[in-house]
Amino acid sequence: MEVTDIAEKLAKDMKEISIAEFFEKNRHFLGYENPTRSLLTAVKEAVDNALEFTCQAGILPTIKIKLKEVEEDRYRIVVEDNGPGMLPEKVPYAFGKVLYGSAFHKLRQSRSLFGIGMKGACLYAQLTTGKPIKVTTSTGKKIHNFEIMIDVAKNEPIIVSHTEEENPSKWHGLKVEYEVVGRYVKGDTSVQEYIKRTAMVNPFAEIIFDGPEGKMVFKRATEKLPYQPTEIKPHPYGVQLGVLRRMLSTTKARNIIGFLTKDFCRVGRNSAIKICKLAKIAATKNPKEVDKDESERLYKAMQMVKLASPPTNCLSPIGQEALILGLKKGLKAEHYVAVTRPPSVYSGFPFQVEVALAYGGELPPENAIILRFANRIPLLYNQGDCVITKAIKDVDWRRYGFSQPSDGLPASPLAILVHFVSVWVPFMSEGKQAIANYPEIFKEIKLALQDAGRQMAKYIRKIRKIRESELRRSIFERYIPVVAQSVAKLTNKSEKEILSKLEEFIKRKTKVV
Amino acid sequence: MEVTDIAEKLAKDMKEISIAEFFEKNRHFLGYENPTRSLLTAVKEAVDNALEFTCQAGILPTIKIKLKEVEEDRYRIVVEDNGPGMLPEKVPYAFGKVLYGSAFHKLRQSRSLFGIGMKGACLYAQLTTGKPIKVTTSTGKKIHNFEIMIDVAKNEPIIVSHTEEENPSKWHGLKVEYEVVGRYVKGDTSVQEYIKRTAMVNPFAEIIFDGPEGKMVFKRATEKLPYQPTEIKPHPYGVQLGVLRRMLSTTKARNIIGFLTKDFCRVGRNSAIKICKLAKIAATKNPKEVDKDESERLYKAMQMVKLASPPTNCLSPIGQEALILGLKKGLKAEHYVAVTRPPSVYSGFPFQVEVALAYGGELPPENAIILRFANRIPLLYNQGDCVITKAIKDVDWRRYGFSQPSDGLPASPLAILVHFVSVWVPFMSEGKQAIANYPEIFKEIKLALQDAGRQMAKYIRKIRKIRESELRRSIFERYIPVVAQSVAKLTNKSEKEILSKLEEFIKRKTKVV
């Protein structure tokens, strides 16, 4: 064959690949790698969304989850929330088009992120059971019932059915129902554990889980919704050259000064003028007329001017008190401490780390329990790959009185909860179970762990001292009647008096300050 | 705010996300997580493609790679092949549209997979340096010069420039040139190591690497191209219900019998009739008229009928001899063994595992070197997550005479090469550096390792025996002159004669059979 013919043959095979088909084939990227994990992922995507949109609407969430085995290794999942509901014209896209969503372009802490998760569950449901997802929703007006499938080859929604009904009770919310091939297990990576941990960090939510092992109800522990994070603009330090160029070409600002001060956070008029001077661009220039060289100079100048860190009202950490309350809900320990670090920045994105430790009590004596969370979502899989685990292993826990094999997790009756919040969680894959190892993130987690470790060490040292004193005292106390008797005989004084003086003396000497 | 207003506000933010923008923001999914790895990934994508398409055209590859630091942490990459070239009308899409390619829909072993890799390099180049990728190509006719960028918001190519020139020498091939922010390092995850390992498993390729440390030339070790794998049809056991439905609706076959026998592999007329009977569907039914219940019955019936495993002409392993030659190219060891397992199947996809071991010589005595490959591409990152590493750790290497800490990699002068070939490599992420842990794959890798381990153990036992005998002999030999002298004195016989007899005796006794 001639070379040209070969090239033509190769060209014939080249075609566009639908993102839906890509994720259908690579469903393990989304967390559908085996029946056990698939069931968890399918439940999780709906519950995470239910919590997110109910909170965003300022409504105290009540989430009802039903999980029923309809035949062997096949489950029906129903998740219902009391959120604001979804406009009917958006329903087909929100469930039937991969890469469609509201969170991707926003810099604000959110459980939702990619515009992939729920569509992944729909894809997996139709791939394994061939059935559409049923969506029932209302914004308080009419109730809309949908059956949605995905045209995988085109990545477009198929509306299998759509009916309306009256809504005399003015119900609002969203209910999804779908069937998947999956396997229900117990233990650390189970649906039940995911729900338990979700309740731990979302104490304002009522969660009712009706699963294969019966009904579990997590009552609302507080009537107070957490602070609603605000959307922020990108920070100049976190914008790459290519993105800057796109921003220049689409901005509504009429000059560079306006562009810098309005499209970015933390750039005031003075900083903007400084940037323009450094970049040798007229401050009045139309952003759309900035050429390649100028944009590169602008990019470099933006990195050189000193600017405040991005605002942190885009973040909503849990807080030390609520963290400890959450831990107490899930574990029975002897002592709890918590640390919330001040916000920090990686690649221009604000983030914040919280750590809570629980010690002793009914915790297993040999292995520390690791509880990882990102934006209030529990992470159950890929623990070894996660920066949280790496930071925990890097801390010298022996310094705080715990045992720890070399380079390992601490081997003590300890639970370590780490919560990472950010406007953009750098997950290692679309499966959203492990956070990537950015040096700034690693450092902040480690500092939080060390701070919490020191606090816990104080308690443990105190406890040890008390226990040692008690031990000493109990030894003394065992012998003082004999001693008192002998001393009384030798000194001819009252045995009772000697005994009471000795007791008093021992109490004083073994008192812990 | 009313609930309906909130729902409307939320709806306003919902929009489509471009896959190019998705990967631009999540560039770490593609391997652009830090400057060091980014440089490697950017080079790798072009080199992998160059090798693949040159081989596919049946041309012995000559790949020229240039890597030059143009300013601090900024590199120009040039990769040129002597392949068939690309039709000019395809160039903009092949470099400027994410999820566009020829390999995704084919069941055949290939270095190319997703239709993402090279576009990822272009995305990263324009994001970090703002520059287009330059493509020069010819199929032997005119030479076409392109400059391509990606419209990230739309995921469509932008042709910055396109010129043609005459081609009197009838050159054919493809040359790409692009600039990225990156960092060049030495060591296990370096560009140089990637090229070295690529040469190891592609001995038929000539690779010239002109990098920051000077020029390295890997000469062609054989003039024989490997077997060109053939495309196969899907196997009934590897098709999910959702995919079966799609196949039914798009098939060219006019009846179910035709559909089953022509659109699948390993289904003969008899098996097809059996499947139809089990599914209670008329064999003459038009596939487009199969309803939901019927398709589900068909799906189940397809899993129940006994069928031969998929054909394995879609695979092209390296072979034991070539594997050992490859290892010898890269390492100086004392002994080499290799194992090629028979093909096997996971989720309906044929795959095959090869293992080669090198022992002793100049290998570092303390830590085994792990060399992972998939479809002839070296995997350098995410070693801990890869099923290959998990299988290596699971083998009891002490049984074969190596030391091994509990649950760890063997700690002996050992190099372990594992090559996984498949029509579909289940990578853990788009970064393509770790293979997912499917039980069938884990098992095959472990079996191959154990087989190779046993072979190596035989050698090591023999070597140890020889060394022990030599040690014993050398001890004897040191003393026999004294013994001979004494015996001669005692017996009054010739010392020389006694000595020669003793020497002969020792040689016989310490000989290794």
PDB file of N, CA, C and O in Angstrom, chain A residues 418-454:
ATOM      1  N   VAL A 418     -10.080  14.678  59.248  1.00  0.00           N
ATOM      2  CA  VAL A 418      -9.531  15.821  58.522  1.00  0.00           C
ATOM      3  C   VAL A 418     -10.580  16.310  57.534  1.00  0.00           C
ATOM      4  O   VAL A 418     -11.128  15.528  56.748  1.00  0.00           O
ATOM      5  N   HIS A 419     -10.871  17.596  57.593  1.00  0.00           N
ATOM      6  CA  HIS A 419     -11.852  18.193  56.682  1.00  0.00           C
ATOM      7  C   HIS A 419     -11.154  19.256  55.845  1.00  0.00           C
ATOM      8  O   HIS A 419     -10.538  20.172  56.376  1.00  0.00           O
ATOM      9  N   PHE A 420     -11.225  19.089  54.530  1.00  0.00           N
ATOM     10  CA  PHE A 420     -10.621  20.036  53.594  1.00  0.00           C
ATOM     11  C   PHE A 420     -11.746  20.789  52.910  1.00  0.00           C
ATOM     12  O   PHE A 420     -12.642  20.163  52.347  1.00  0.00           O
ATOM     13  N   VAL A 421     -11.730  22.117  52.984  1.00  0.00           N
ATOM     14  CA  VAL A 421     -12.734  22.881  52.231  1.00  0.00           C
ATOM     15  C   VAL A 421     -12.015  23.820  51.275  1.00  0.00           C
ATOM     16  O   VAL A 421     -10.961  24.360  51.595  1.00  0.00           O
ATOM     17  N   SER A 422     -12.573  23.944  50.091  1.00  0.00           N
ATOM     18  CA  SER A 422     -11.956  24.823  49.098  1.00  0.00           C
ATOM     19  C   SER A 422     -12.971  25.167  48.021  1.00  0.00           C
ATOM     20  O   SER A 422     -13.984  24.480  47.861  1.00  0.00           O
ATOM     21  N   VAL A 423     -12.691  26.227  47.286  1.00  0.00           N
ATOM     22  CA  VAL A 423     -13.551  26.576  46.153  1.00  0.00           C
ATOM     23  C   VAL A 423     -13.309  25.598  45.006  1.00  0.00           C
ATOM     24  O   VAL A 423     -14.114  25.505  44.084  1.00  0.00           O
ATOM     25  N   TRP A 424     -12.204  24.867  45.078  1.00  0.00           N
ATOM     26  CA  TRP A 424     -11.896  23.907  44.033  1.00  0.00           C
ATOM     27  C   TRP A 424     -11.088  22.788  44.653  1.00  0.00           C
ATOM     28  O   TRP A 424      -9.906  22.973  44.946  1.00  0.00           O
ATOM     29  N   VAL A 425     -11.732  21.654  44.903  1.00  0.00           N
ATOM     30  CA  VAL A 425     -11.028  20.529  45.518  1.00  0.00           C
ATOM     31  C   VAL A 425     -10.261  19.795  44.412  1.00  0.00           C
ATOM     32  O   VAL A 425     -10.873  19.321  43.449  1.00  0.00           O
ATOM     33  N   PRO A 426      -8.928  19.737  44.532  1.00  0.00           N
ATOM     34  CA  PRO A 426      -8.165  19.076  43.466  1.00  0.00           C
ATOM     35  C   PRO A 426      -8.204  17.558  43.618  1.00  0.00           C
ATOM     36  O   PRO A 426      -7.229  16.938  44.028  1.00  0.00           O
ATOM     37  N   PHE A 427      -9.351  16.985  43.266  1.00  0.00           N
ATOM     38  CA  PHE A 427      -9.470  15.528  43.357  1.00  0.00           C
ATOM     39  C   PHE A 427      -8.539  14.864  42.350  1.00  0.00           C
ATOM     40  O   PHE A 427      -8.247  15.421  41.296  1.00  0.00           O
ATOM     41  N   MET A 428      -8.080  13.661  42.676  1.00  0.00           N
ATOM     42  CA  MET A 428      -7.148  12.970  41.789  1.00  0.00           C
ATOM     43  C   MET A 428      -7.835  12.382  40.571  1.00  0.00           C
ATOM     44  O   MET A 428      -7.189  12.088  39.577  1.00  0.00           O
ATOM     45  N   SER A 429      -9.144  12.153  40.653  1.00  0.00           N
ATOM     46  CA  SER A 429      -9.865  11.685  39.477  1.00  0.00           C
ATOM     47  C   SER A 429     -11.326  12.067  39.631  1.00  0.00           C
ATOM     48  O   SER A 429     -11.745  12.564  40.672  1.00  0.00           O
ATOM     49  N   GLU A 430     -12.115  11.797  38.591  1.00  0.00           N
ATOM     50  CA  GLU A 430     -13.524  12.153  38.603  1.00  0.00           C
ATOM     51  C   GLU A 430     -14.273  11.399  39.692  1.00  0.00           C
ATOM     52  O   GLU A 430     -15.377  11.786  40.058  1.00  0.00           O
ATOM     53  N   GLY A 431     -13.682  10.309  40.200  1.00  0.00           N
ATOM     54  CA  GLY A 431     -14.307   9.533  41.261  1.00  0.00           C
ATOM     55  C   GLY A 431     -14.373  10.292  42.588  1.00  0.00           C
ATOM     56  O   GLY A 431     -15.074   9.874  43.503  1.00  0.00           O
ATOM     57  N   LYS A 432     -13.621  11.385  42.709  1.00  0.00           N
ATOM     58  CA  LYS A 432     -13.697  12.305  43.855  1.00  0.00           C
ATOM     59  C   LYS A 432     -13.513  11.611  45.200  1.00  0.00           C
ATOM     60  O   LYS A 432     -14.308  11.796  46.109  1.00  0.00           O
ATOM     61  N   GLN A 433     -12.477  10.778  45.329  1.00  0.00           N
ATOM     62  CA  GLN A 433     -12.269  10.086  46.601  1.00  0.00           C
ATOM     63  C   GLN A 433     -10.908  10.367  47.215  1.00  0.00           C
ATOM     64  O   GLN A 433     -10.669  10.020  48.364  1.00  0.00           O
ATOM     65  N   ALA A 434     -10.005  10.991  46.465  1.00  0.00           N
ATOM     66  CA  ALA A 434      -8.682  11.300  47.007  1.00  0.00           C
ATOM     67  C   ALA A 434      -8.262  12.682  46.534  1.00  0.00           C
ATOM     68  O   ALA A 434      -8.495  13.048  45.385  1.00  0.00           O
ATOM     69  N   ILE A 435      -7.650  13.447  47.435  1.00  0.00           N
ATOM     70  CA  ILE A 435      -7.206  14.810  47.128  1.00  0.00           C
ATOM     71  C   ILE A 435      -5.742  14.762  46.691  1.00  0.00           C
ATOM     72  O   ILE A 435      -4.931  14.058  47.297  1.00  0.00           O
ATOM     73  N   ALA A 436      -5.430  15.511  45.636  1.00  0.00           N
ATOM     74  CA  ALA A 436      -4.070  15.505  45.086  1.00  0.00           C
ATOM     75  C   ALA A 436      -3.091  16.175  46.047  1.00  0.00           C
ATOM     76  O   ALA A 436      -3.462  17.014  46.863  1.00  0.00           O
ATOM     77  N   ASN A 437      -1.835  15.803  45.896  1.00  0.00           N
ATOM     78  CA  ASN A 437      -0.794  16.220  46.829  1.00  0.00           C
ATOM     79  C   ASN A 437      -0.155  17.554  46.420  1.00  0.00           C
ATOM     80  O   ASN A 437       0.955  17.574  45.916  1.00  0.00           O
ATOM     81  N   TYR A 438      -0.843  18.671  46.642  1.00  0.00           N
ATOM     82  CA  TYR A 438      -0.235  19.986  46.436  1.00  0.00           C
ATOM     83  C   TYR A 438       0.558  20.335  47.686  1.00  0.00           C
ATOM     84  O   TYR A 438       0.068  20.135  48.804  1.00  0.00           O
ATOM     85  N   PRO A 439       1.788  20.857  47.515  1.00  0.00           N
ATOM     86  CA  PRO A 439       2.620  21.136  48.694  1.00  0.00           C
ATOM     87  C   PRO A 439       1.934  22.038  49.713  1.00  0.00           C
ATOM     88  O   PRO A 439       2.029  21.799  50.919  1.00  0.00           O
ATOM     89  N   GLU A 440       1.190  23.057  49.239  1.00  0.00           N
ATOM     90  CA  GLU A 440       0.543  23.988  50.183  1.00  0.00           C
ATOM     91  C   GLU A 440      -0.523  23.255  51.001  1.00  0.00           C
ATOM     92  O   GLU A 440      -0.703  23.525  52.191  1.00  0.00           O
ATOM     93  N   ILE A 441      -1.234  22.344  50.354  1.00  0.00           N
ATOM     94  CA  ILE A 441      -2.295  21.603  51.043  1.00  0.00           C
ATOM     95  C   ILE A 441      -1.688  20.630  52.051  1.00  0.00           C
ATOM     96  O   ILE A 441      -2.111  20.549  53.209  1.00  0.00           O
ATOM     97  N   PHE A 442      -0.674  19.908  51.596  1.00  0.00           N
ATOM     98  CA  PHE A 442       0.036  18.971  52.467  1.00  0.00           C
ATOM     99  C   PHE A 442       0.504  19.680  53.736  1.00  0.00           C
ATOM    100  O   PHE A 442       0.287  19.195  54.860  1.00  0.00           O
ATOM    101  N   LYS A 443       1.116  20.846  53.548  1.00  0.00           N
ATOM    102  CA  LYS A 443       1.680  21.600  54.671  1.00  0.00           C
ATOM    103  C   LYS A 443       0.592  22.015  55.673  1.00  0.00           C
ATOM    104  O   LYS A 443       0.756  21.829  56.885  1.00  0.00           O
ATOM    105  N   GLU A 444      -0.507  22.548  55.163  1.00  0.00           N
ATOM    106  CA  GLU A 444      -1.579  23.007  56.047  1.00  0.00           C
ATOM    107  C   GLU A 444      -2.189  21.847  56.830  1.00  0.00           C
ATOM    108  O   GLU A 444      -2.494  21.965  58.009  1.00  0.00           O
ATOM    109  N   ILE A 445      -2.384  20.716  56.167  1.00  0.00           N
ATOM    110  CA  ILE A 445      -2.946  19.544  56.860  1.00  0.00           C
ATOM    111  C   ILE A 445      -1.999  19.105  57.965  1.00  0.00           C
ATOM    112  O   ILE A 445      -2.405  18.842  59.094  1.00  0.00           O
ATOM    113  N   LYS A 446      -0.703  19.070  57.624  1.00  0.00           N
ATOM    114  CA  LYS A 446       0.280  18.629  58.610  1.00  0.00           C
ATOM    115  C   LYS A 446       0.299  19.563  59.821  1.00  0.00           C
ATOM    116  O   LYS A 446       0.330  19.106  60.972  1.00  0.00           O
ATOM    117  N   LEU A 447       0.263  20.872  59.565  1.00  0.00           N
ATOM    118  CA  LEU A 447       0.262  21.839  60.664  1.00  0.00           C
ATOM    119  C   LEU A 447      -0.966  21.656  61.554  1.00  0.00           C
ATOM    120  O   LEU A 447      -0.864  21.701  62.787  1.00  0.00           O
ATOM    121  N   ALA A 448      -2.108  21.441  60.926  1.00  0.00           N
ATOM    122  CA  ALA A 448      -3.341  21.242  61.703  1.00  0.00           C
ATOM    123  C   ALA A 448      -3.233  19.969  62.540  1.00  0.00           C
ATOM    124  O   ALA A 448      -3.622  19.944  63.718  1.00  0.00           O
ATOM    125  N   LEU A 449      -2.699  18.916  61.953  1.00  0.00           N
ATOM    126  CA  LEU A 449      -2.543  17.648  62.680  1.00  0.00           C
ATOM    127  C   LEU A 449      -1.593  17.827  63.862  1.00  0.00           C
ATOM    128  O   LEU A 449      -1.853  17.324  64.960  1.00  0.00           O
ATOM    129  N   GLN A 450      -0.492  18.535  63.620  1.00  0.00           N
ATOM    130  CA  GLN A 450       0.488  18.733  64.693  1.00  0.00           C
ATOM    131  C   GLN A 450      -0.119  19.544  65.830  1.00  0.00           C
ATOM    132  O   GLN A 450       0.092  19.228  67.007  1.00  0.00           O
ATOM    133  N   ASP A 451      -0.877  20.578  65.449  1.00  0.00           N
ATOM    134  CA  ASP A 451      -1.514  21.411  66.470  1.00  0.00           C
ATOM    135  C   ASP A 451      -2.473  20.557  67.321  1.00  0.00           C
ATOM    136  O   ASP A 451      -2.423  20.568  68.563  1.00  0.00           O
ATOM    137  N   ALA A 452      -3.311  19.788  66.636  1.00  0.00           N
ATOM    138  CA  ALA A 452      -4.248  18.912  67.349  1.00  0.00           C
ATOM    139  C   ALA A 452      -3.496  17.865  68.162  1.00  0.00           C
ATOM    140  O   ALA A 452      -3.879  17.534  69.294  1.00  0.00           O
ATOM    141  N   GLY A 453      -2.410  17.349  67.579  1.00  0.00           N
ATOM    142  CA  GLY A 453      -1.588  16.342  68.257  1.00  0.00           C
ATOM    143  C   GLY A 453      -1.043  16.883  69.581  1.00  0.00           C
ATOM    144  O   GLY A 453      -1.094  16.204  70.610  1.00  0.00           O
ATOM    145  N   ARG A 454      -0.548  18.125  69.540  1.00  0.00           N
ATOM    146  CA  ARG A 454      -0.009  18.743  70.763  1.00  0.00           C
ATOM    147  C   ARG A 454      -1.089  18.877  71.836  1.00  0.00           C
ATOM    148  O   ARG A 454      -0.864  18.579  73.005  1.00  0.00           O
TER     149      ARG A 454
END
